Amino acid sequence: MAYRTHSPHSLDALVRDMIVKAGWSPQEAHETAHHLVLANLSGHDSHGVGMLPLYFQALKDGNLSPASRPTTRLDAAPFLIVDAGVSLGQPAARNAVEQAAAMAKTGGVAILNLLDAHHIGRIGHYAEAAAEHGLISLFWVNVAGRPPIVAPHAAKEARFGTNPHAIGIPVPDGDPIILDFATSRMAHGKARVAFNKGEQVQPGYIIDGEGRPTTEPKHVFPFAIPDLPLGALLPFGDHKGAGLSLIAELLSAGLMGAARIDEKPAKSWIINSLFGILIDPARLEPDAELRKSRIESYLAFVRAAKPQDTSNPVLAPGDKERALRVERAASGIPLDNETWSQIKAAAADHGIDADSY
Ligand code: NAD
């Protein structure tokens, strides 16, 4: 599959202009563009600008509206509950995390529940935002508004979303540890990227609608197999990833009555609810120098493990994304032609010529 390399700067300008033209504010456009382009820079193309055509389809279908605004349900430290009201996800989630961070800086801890946001993207983005404030963060997220796509352990059919999980630990005057992953072996968006590229996925990631192993990503996209039963992604770590997915569904949405995966989707949208805990590490160990040396000495111990293969070094969570950001800031962001043509069509609907950026 052919692809073209784009400059991060021009993609950011294009996404911002598309979002403003569609009716959102410049601030909402800035946050969303920054989030999506940073996801591409970090190597997570599944959660980058390629998501924009899906957001614009939801807008076209009347399922996502620039007029929707989050409302605070409870602001009583340490609890912050925000109903996003299916507003644009990245600004809703970033604002909620910023509010929770201010609460945690004051009181040592904040417990955040963001309900019913439209797709909020890469969850590590919010762990990075918390780490910039010097805060530890733990996030669990569900994915509703779509059919189940991940099979429980030992099941032949899906019952979960890809329910991601992220944890960030700041290192004083250093790079934070950012662990951030879908609880499926492969993020659904990565299967979309493989499908758009016409590629197979690795064995062990997908089952078809009969529960048989397959390497064809089409089995997890209803539009690609309209006459066949939908297959499923498999959970990572067998029963362990499946258990984490179940917990994420209940913690983020299930307890509070937000959109859940077992409700039939009313509209074509992706709904995320997020449960987060933000902690000021200075309340645990006030001496920042000690915290830094304790974390860094342990990371050095881990990274010094002999690699299986010298071309594949032992990394800490977050290292890979940071290295790719440096590489792609210089070399550009590769987008396959299918993804680019979907972005161009969405831009053209709003009178924008994407090729002119
Ligand atoms: P992944 O499998 O690429 O794992 C990423 C994590 O593993 C990162 O913390 C990374 O630093 C670490 N990592 C990667 N390679 C490593 C190595 N060699 N050694 C040590 N650590 C390593 O991630 P994924 O499961 O494909 O998820 C991709 C993105 O999708 C995430 O940002 C996630 O938040 C996002 N997501 C979002 C939604 C949503 O609905 N909003 C749903 C699912 C996933």
Tab-separated table of C-alpha atoms in Angstrom, residues 1 63 196 221 260 290 296 328:
chain	number	residue	atom	x	y	z
A	1	MET	CA	0.000	0.000	0.000
A	63	ASN	CA	-24.424	12.253	16.275
A	196	ASN	CA	-6.533	0.246	5.092
A	221	PHE	CA	-15.182	-4.383	10.779
A	260	ARG	CA	-21.928	0.665	28.226
A	290	LEU	CA	15.259	10.913	46.528
A	296	GLU	CA	16.111	6.167	37.952
A	328	ARG	CA	9.073	11.491	13.056
